[in-house]
Coordinates of C-alpha atoms and ligand atoms in Angstrom, one line a residue:
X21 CA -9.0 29.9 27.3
X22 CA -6.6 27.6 26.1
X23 CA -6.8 24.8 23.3
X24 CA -5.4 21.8 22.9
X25 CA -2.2 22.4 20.6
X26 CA -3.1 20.5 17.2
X27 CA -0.8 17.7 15.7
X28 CA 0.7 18.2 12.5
X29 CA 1.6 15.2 11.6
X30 CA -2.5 14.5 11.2
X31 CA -3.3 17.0 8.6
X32 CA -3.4 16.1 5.2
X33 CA -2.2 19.3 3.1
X34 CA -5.7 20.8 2.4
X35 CA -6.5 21.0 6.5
X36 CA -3.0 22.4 7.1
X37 CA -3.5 25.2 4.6
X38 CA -7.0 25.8 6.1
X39 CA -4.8 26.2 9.8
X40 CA -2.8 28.7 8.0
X41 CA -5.8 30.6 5.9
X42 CA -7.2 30.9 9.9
X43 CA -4.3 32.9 10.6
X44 CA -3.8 35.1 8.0
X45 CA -1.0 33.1 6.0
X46 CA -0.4 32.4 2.8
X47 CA -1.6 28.7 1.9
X48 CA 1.8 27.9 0.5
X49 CA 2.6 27.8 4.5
X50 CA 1.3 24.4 4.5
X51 CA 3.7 23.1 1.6
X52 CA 6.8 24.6 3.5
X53 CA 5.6 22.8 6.6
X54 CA 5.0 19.4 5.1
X55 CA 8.6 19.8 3.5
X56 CA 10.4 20.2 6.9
X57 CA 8.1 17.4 8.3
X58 CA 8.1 14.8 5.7
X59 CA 11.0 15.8 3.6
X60 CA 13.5 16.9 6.0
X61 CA 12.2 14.9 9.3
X62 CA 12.1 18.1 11.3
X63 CA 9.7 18.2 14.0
X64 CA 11.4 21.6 15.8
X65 CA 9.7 25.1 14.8
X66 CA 12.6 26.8 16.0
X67 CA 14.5 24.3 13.1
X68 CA 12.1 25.8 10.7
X69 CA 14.5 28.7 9.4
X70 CA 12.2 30.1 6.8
X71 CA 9.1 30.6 8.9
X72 CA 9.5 33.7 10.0
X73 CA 9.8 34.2 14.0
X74 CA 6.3 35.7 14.6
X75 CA 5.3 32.9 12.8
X76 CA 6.9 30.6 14.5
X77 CA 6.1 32.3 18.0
X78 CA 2.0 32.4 16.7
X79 CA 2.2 28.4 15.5
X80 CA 4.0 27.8 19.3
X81 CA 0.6 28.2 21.2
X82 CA -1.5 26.0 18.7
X83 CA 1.0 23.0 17.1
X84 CA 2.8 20.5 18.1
X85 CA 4.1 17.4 16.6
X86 CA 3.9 14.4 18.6
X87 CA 5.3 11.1 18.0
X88 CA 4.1 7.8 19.5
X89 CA 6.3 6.9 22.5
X90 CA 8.4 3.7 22.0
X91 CA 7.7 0.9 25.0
X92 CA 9.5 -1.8 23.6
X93 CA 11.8 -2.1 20.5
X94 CA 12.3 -6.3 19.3
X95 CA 14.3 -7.2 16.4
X96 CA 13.4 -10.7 14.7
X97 CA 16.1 -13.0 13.2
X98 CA 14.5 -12.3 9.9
X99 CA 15.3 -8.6 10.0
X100 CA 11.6 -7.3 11.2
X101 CA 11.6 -5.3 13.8
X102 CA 8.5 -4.6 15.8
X103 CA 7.8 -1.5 18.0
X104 CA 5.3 -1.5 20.9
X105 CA 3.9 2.2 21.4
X106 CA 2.3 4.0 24.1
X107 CA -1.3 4.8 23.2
X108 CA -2.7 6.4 26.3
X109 CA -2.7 4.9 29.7
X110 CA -2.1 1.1 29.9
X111 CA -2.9 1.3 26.1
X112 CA -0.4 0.0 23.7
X113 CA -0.4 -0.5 19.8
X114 CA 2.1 -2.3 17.5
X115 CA 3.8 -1.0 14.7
X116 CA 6.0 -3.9 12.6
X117 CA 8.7 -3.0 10.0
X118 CA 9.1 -6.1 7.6
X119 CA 12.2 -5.5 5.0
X120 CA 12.1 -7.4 1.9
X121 CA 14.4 -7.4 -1.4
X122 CA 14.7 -4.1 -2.6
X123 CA 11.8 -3.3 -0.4
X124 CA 10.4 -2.3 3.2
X125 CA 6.9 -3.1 4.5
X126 CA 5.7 -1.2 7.2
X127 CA 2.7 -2.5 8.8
X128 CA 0.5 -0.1 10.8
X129 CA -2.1 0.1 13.1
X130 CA -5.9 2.0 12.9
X131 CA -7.1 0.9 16.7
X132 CA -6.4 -0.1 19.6
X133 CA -7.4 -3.5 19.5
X134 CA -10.5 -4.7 17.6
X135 CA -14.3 -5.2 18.0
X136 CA -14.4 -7.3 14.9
X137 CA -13.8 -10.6 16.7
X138 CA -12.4 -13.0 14.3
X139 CA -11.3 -16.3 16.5
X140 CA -8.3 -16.6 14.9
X141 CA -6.5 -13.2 15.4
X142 CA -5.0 -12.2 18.9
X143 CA -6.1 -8.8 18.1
X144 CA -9.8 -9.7 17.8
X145 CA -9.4 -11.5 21.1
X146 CA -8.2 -8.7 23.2
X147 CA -11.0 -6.6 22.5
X148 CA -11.5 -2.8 21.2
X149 CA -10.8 0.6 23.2
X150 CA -10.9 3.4 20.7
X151 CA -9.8 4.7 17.3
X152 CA -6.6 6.0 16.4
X153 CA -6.1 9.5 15.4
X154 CA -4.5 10.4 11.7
X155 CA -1.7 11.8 13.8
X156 CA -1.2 8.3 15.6
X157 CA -1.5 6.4 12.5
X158 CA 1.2 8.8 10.4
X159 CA 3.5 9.0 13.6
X160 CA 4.1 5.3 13.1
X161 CA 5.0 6.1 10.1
X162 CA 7.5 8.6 10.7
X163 CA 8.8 7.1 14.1
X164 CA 9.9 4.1 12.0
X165 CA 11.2 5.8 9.6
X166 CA 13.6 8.1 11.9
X167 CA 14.4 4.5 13.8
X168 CA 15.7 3.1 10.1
X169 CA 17.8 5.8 9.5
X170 CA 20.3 4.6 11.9
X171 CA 20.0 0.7 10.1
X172 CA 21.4 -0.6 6.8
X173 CA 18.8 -1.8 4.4
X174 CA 15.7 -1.0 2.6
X175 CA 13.9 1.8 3.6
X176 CA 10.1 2.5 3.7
X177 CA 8.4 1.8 0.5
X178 CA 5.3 0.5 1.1
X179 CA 3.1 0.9 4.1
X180 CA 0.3 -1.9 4.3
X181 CA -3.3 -0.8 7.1
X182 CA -2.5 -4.6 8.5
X183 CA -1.4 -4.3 12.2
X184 CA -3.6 -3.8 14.9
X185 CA -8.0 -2.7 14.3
X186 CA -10.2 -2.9 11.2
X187 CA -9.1 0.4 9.4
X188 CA -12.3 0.7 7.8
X189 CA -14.2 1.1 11.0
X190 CA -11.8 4.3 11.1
X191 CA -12.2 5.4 8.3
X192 CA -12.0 9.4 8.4
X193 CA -8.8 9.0 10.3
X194 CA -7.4 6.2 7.8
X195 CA -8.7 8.6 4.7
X196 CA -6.8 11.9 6.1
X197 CA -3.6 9.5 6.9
X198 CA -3.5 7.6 3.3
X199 CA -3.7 11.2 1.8
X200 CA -0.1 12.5 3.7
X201 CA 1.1 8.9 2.4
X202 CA 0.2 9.6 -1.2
X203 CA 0.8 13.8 -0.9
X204 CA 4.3 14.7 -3.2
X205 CA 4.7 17.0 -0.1
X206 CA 4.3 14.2 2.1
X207 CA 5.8 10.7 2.1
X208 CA 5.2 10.2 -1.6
X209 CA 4.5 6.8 -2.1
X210 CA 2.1 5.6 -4.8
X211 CA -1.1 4.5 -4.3
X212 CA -0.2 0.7 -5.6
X213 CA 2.5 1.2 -2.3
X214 CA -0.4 1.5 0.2
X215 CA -2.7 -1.0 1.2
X216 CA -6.0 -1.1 3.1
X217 CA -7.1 -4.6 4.5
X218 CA -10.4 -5.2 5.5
X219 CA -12.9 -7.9 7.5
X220 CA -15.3 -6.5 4.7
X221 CA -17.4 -3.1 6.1
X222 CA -19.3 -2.9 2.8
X223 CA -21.0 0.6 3.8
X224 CA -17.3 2.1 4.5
X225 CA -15.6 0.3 1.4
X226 CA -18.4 1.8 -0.6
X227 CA -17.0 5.3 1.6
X228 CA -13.0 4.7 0.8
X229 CA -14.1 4.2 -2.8
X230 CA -15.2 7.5 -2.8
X231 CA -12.4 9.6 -0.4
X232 CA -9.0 7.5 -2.1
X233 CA -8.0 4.6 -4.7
X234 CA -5.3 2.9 -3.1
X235 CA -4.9 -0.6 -3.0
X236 CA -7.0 -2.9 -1.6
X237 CA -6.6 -6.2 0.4
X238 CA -10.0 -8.4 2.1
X239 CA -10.0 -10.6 4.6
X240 CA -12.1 -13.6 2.9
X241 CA -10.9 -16.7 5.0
X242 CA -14.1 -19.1 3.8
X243 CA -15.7 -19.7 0.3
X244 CA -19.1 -19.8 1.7
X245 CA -21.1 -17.7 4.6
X246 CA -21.8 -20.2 7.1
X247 CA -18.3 -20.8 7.9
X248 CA -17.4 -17.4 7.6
X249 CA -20.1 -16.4 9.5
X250 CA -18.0 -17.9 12.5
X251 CA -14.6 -16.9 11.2
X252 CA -15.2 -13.5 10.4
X253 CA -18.3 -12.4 12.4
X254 CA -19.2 -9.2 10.2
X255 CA -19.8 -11.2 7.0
X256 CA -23.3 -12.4 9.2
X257 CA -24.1 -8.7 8.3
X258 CA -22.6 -8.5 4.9
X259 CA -22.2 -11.5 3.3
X260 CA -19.8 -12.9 0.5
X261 CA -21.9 -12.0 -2.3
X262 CA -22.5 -8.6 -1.0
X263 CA -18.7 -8.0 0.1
X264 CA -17.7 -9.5 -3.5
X265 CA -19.6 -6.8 -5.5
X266 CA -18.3 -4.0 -3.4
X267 CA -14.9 -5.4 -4.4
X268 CA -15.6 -5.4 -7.7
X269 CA -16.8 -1.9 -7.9
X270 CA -13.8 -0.8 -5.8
X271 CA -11.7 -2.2 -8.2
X272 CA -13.6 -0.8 -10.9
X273 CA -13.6 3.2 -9.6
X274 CA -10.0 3.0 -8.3
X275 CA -9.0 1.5 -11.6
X276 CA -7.5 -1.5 -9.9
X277 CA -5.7 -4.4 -11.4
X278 CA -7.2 -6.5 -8.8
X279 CA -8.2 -6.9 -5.3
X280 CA -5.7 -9.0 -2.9
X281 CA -8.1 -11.7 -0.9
X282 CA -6.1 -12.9 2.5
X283 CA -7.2 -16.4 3.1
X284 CA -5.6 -17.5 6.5
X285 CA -5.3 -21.5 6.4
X286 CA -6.6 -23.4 9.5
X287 CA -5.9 -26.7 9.4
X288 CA -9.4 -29.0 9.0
X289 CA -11.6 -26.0 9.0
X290 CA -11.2 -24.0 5.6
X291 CA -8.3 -25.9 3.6
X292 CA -9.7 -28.8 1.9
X293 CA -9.6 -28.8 -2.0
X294 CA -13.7 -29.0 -2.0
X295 CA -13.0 -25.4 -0.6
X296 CA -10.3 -24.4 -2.8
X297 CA -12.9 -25.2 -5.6
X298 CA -15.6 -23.3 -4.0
X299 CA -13.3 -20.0 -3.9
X300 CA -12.0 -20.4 -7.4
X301 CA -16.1 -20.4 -8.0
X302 CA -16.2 -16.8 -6.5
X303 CA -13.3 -15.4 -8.0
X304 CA -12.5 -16.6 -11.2
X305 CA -12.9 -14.1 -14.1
X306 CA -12.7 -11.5 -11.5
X307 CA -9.8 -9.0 -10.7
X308 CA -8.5 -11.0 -7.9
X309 CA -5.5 -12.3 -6.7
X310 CA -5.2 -14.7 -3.2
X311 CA -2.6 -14.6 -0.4
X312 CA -2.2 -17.9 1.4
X313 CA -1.6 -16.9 4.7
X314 CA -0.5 -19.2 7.2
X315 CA -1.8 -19.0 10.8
X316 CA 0.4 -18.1 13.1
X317 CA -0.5 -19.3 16.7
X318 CA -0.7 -16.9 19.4
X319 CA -1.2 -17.8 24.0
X320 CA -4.9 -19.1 23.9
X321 CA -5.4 -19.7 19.9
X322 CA -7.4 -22.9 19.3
X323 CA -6.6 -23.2 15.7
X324 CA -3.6 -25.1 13.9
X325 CA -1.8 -24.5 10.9
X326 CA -2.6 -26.3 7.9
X327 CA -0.1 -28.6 6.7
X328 CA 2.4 -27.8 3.8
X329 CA 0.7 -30.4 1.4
X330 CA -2.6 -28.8 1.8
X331 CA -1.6 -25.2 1.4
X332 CA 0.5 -26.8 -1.8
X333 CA -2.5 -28.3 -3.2
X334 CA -5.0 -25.5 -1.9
X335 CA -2.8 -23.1 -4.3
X336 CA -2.7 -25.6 -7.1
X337 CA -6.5 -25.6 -7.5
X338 CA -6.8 -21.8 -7.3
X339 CA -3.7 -21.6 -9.9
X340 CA -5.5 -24.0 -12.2
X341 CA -8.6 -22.1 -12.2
X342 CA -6.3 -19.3 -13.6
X343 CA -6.5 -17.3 -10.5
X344 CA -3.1 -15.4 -9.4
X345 CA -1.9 -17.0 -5.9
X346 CA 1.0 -16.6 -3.4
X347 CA 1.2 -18.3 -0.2
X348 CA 2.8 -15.5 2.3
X349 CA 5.8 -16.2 3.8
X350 CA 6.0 -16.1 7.7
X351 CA 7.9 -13.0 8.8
X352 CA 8.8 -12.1 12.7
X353 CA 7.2 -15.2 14.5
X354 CA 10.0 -15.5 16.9
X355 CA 8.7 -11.8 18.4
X356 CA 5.7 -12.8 17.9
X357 CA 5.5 -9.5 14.9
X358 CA 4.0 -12.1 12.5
X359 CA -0.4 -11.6 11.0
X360 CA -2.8 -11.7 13.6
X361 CA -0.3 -12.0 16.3
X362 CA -0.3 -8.4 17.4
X363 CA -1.5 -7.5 21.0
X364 CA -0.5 -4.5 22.2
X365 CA -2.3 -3.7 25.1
X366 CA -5.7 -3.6 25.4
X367 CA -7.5 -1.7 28.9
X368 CA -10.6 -1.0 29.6
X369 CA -11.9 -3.1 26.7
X370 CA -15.4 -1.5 25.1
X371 CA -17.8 -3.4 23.8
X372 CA -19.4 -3.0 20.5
X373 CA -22.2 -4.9 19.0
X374 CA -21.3 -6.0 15.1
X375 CA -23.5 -4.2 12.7
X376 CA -25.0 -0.6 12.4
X377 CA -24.9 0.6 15.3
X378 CA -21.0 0.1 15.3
X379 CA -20.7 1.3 12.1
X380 CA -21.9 4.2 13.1
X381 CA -20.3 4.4 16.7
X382 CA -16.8 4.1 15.2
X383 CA -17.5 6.5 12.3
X384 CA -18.2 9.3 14.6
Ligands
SAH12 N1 -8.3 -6.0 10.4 C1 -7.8 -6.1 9.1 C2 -6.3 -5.9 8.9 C3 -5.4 -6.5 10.0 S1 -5.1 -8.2 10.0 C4 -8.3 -7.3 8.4 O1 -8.7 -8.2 9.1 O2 -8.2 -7.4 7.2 C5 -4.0 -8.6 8.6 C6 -4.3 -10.1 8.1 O3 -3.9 -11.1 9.1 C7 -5.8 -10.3 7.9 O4 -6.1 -11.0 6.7 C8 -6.1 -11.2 9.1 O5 -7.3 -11.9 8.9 C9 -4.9 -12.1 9.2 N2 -4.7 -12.8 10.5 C10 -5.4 -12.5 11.6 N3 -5.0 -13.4 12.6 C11 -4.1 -14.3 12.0 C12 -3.4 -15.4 12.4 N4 -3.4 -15.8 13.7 N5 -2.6 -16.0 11.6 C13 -2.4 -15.5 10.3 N6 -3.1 -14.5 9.8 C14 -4.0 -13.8 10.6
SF4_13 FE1 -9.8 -7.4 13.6 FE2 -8.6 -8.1 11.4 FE3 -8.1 -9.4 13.7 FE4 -10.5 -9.7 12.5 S1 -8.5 -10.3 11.6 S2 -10.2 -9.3 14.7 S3 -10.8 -7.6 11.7 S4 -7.6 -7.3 13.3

């Protein structure tokens, strides 16, 4: 019989020294691996000089490590790049690469697609296939990072769960890929360096509360539930109040400064000052900071970007009511690399009813 060959790069350190207890190894196996993998960026067991050659041989018939395969490579103006990778047959994901001052951002994706269906977002309006696997979400990773060795300019330094899918709707996969993010043996990076943004699965932020403690970004986008019933269909399951005091818990147990709330600004719909108020209401005194985001069109969006004045004044009320706030600047439009305007490629497009029965579904 043969098996599947298993991909490293989706093991956190405790599964990969469980692989090598299976075979009669030491579990300091797993460190050496993660060092040729993460610290070296050798992917070649041949390459691996200390493993012995039985070892080696043994490891041959059950590992592999297999990176996503590049379909298209576009560099911005700005300096963002933005990969499209295969993910399967007539299945793509995107991966963007957004470098800052003194810093690199790399956006990744948890699906392909999204069942979430915000109107807004061109990933909601494509639709949801499957999950990806931790190996697909930390091959990303590492693909970009091998692409930006070649490149002057920052490197790596924070990685943000904001390109394609709701990560918390993949939740063991997201858990087991933070944890190679945060591992010494791994990429390193301090938990304040990665983020997880959410539509708001209270259930599964409850869950990541539990598994990790890194930082934490939600997709708010209305001060009260009737519009965001529309704008972000699973708050008609969990609503503001009920996504709030998850927040504040998760800030709580993860020892969080604060929690970032994304507030995309849609001209006429969301941006008036009555509803700048109304959000101060909910997060004043709270450990919360907002990001202004503005939209970025996509083919087919039917929302317009709020004007400069608004945003300006949107800001100034939140600011006066003492609450932290940044309006995000617009990264990677001209490739189309900018929030909410990742596609990919969607096929064969499964549909998933909001509520329990997805949460469940996509929790497998
Ligand atoms: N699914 C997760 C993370 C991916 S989206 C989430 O929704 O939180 C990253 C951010 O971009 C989210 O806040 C999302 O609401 C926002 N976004 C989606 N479409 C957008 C658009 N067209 N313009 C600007 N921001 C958008
Ligand atoms: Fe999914 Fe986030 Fe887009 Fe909503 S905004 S459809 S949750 S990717």
């Amino acid at each position: 019989m043969t098996v599947n060959p298993v991909n490293l790069l989706g093991l956190p350190r405790a599964d990969l020294e469980q692989l090598f207890a299976d075979m009669g190894e030491k579990t300091f196996r797993a460190r050496q691996m993660m060092q040729w993998m993460y610290a070296r960026s050798v992917l070649r067991l041949d390459d691996m000089t200390d493993l012995s050659k039985t070892l080696r041989h043994t490891l041959g018939d059950r590992v592999e490590f297999g990176l996503p395969e590049v379909q298209e490579r576009h560099d911005a103006a700005d300096g963002v790049i933005k990969w499209r990778l295969k993910a399967g047959d007539s299945q793509a994901i995107e991966t963007v690469f957004i470098p800052e001052e003194g810093r690199g951002t790399l956006c990744v994706s948890a699906q392909v697609g999204c069942a979430m269906d915000c109107p807004f977002c061109a990933t909601g309006r494509q639709g949801f296939n499957r999950n990806l696997s931790a190996a697909e979400i930390v091959g990303q990773v590492m693909l970009a990072r091998q692409e930006l060795d070649s490149v002057a300019g920052p490197r790596i330094s924070n990685v943000v769960f904001m390109g394609m899918g709701e990560p918390l709707a993949n939740l063991r996969a997201v858990v087991k890929a933070v944890d190679i993010l945060l591992d010494d043996f791994g990429f390193g990076l301090s938990r304040r360096r990665v983020t997880v943004s959410t539509s708001g699965l209270v259930p599964q932020l409850r869950k990541l509360g539990e598994a990790s403690n890194v930082a934490l970004a939600v997709s708010l986008h209305a001060p009260d539930d009737a519009l965001r019933d529309v704008l972000v269909p699973i708050n008609r399951r969990h609503p503001i109040a009920e996504l709030l005091e998850a927040c504040w818990s998760y800030a709580h147990t993860a020892n969080l400064k604060d929690v970032t709330f994304e507030y995309v600004m849609l001209a006429g719909v969301n941006d008036s000052a009555e509803q700048a108020r109304k959000l101060a209401r909910l997060l004043v005194d709270r450990p919360a900071k907002v990001n202004l985001i503005p939209f970025n069109p996509f083919p087919g969006s039917d929302y317009n970007r709020s004007p400069q004045a608004a945003v300006d004044e949107f800001r100034q009320v939140l600011l006066d009511a003492g609450i932290m706030t940044v309006t995000r600047k617009t990264r990677g439009d001209d490739i189309a690399a900018a929030c909410g305007q990742l596609a990919g490629q969607v096929s064969n497009r499964v549909s998933v009813p909001l509520g329990r029965k997805m949460q469940q579904d996509l929790l497998q």
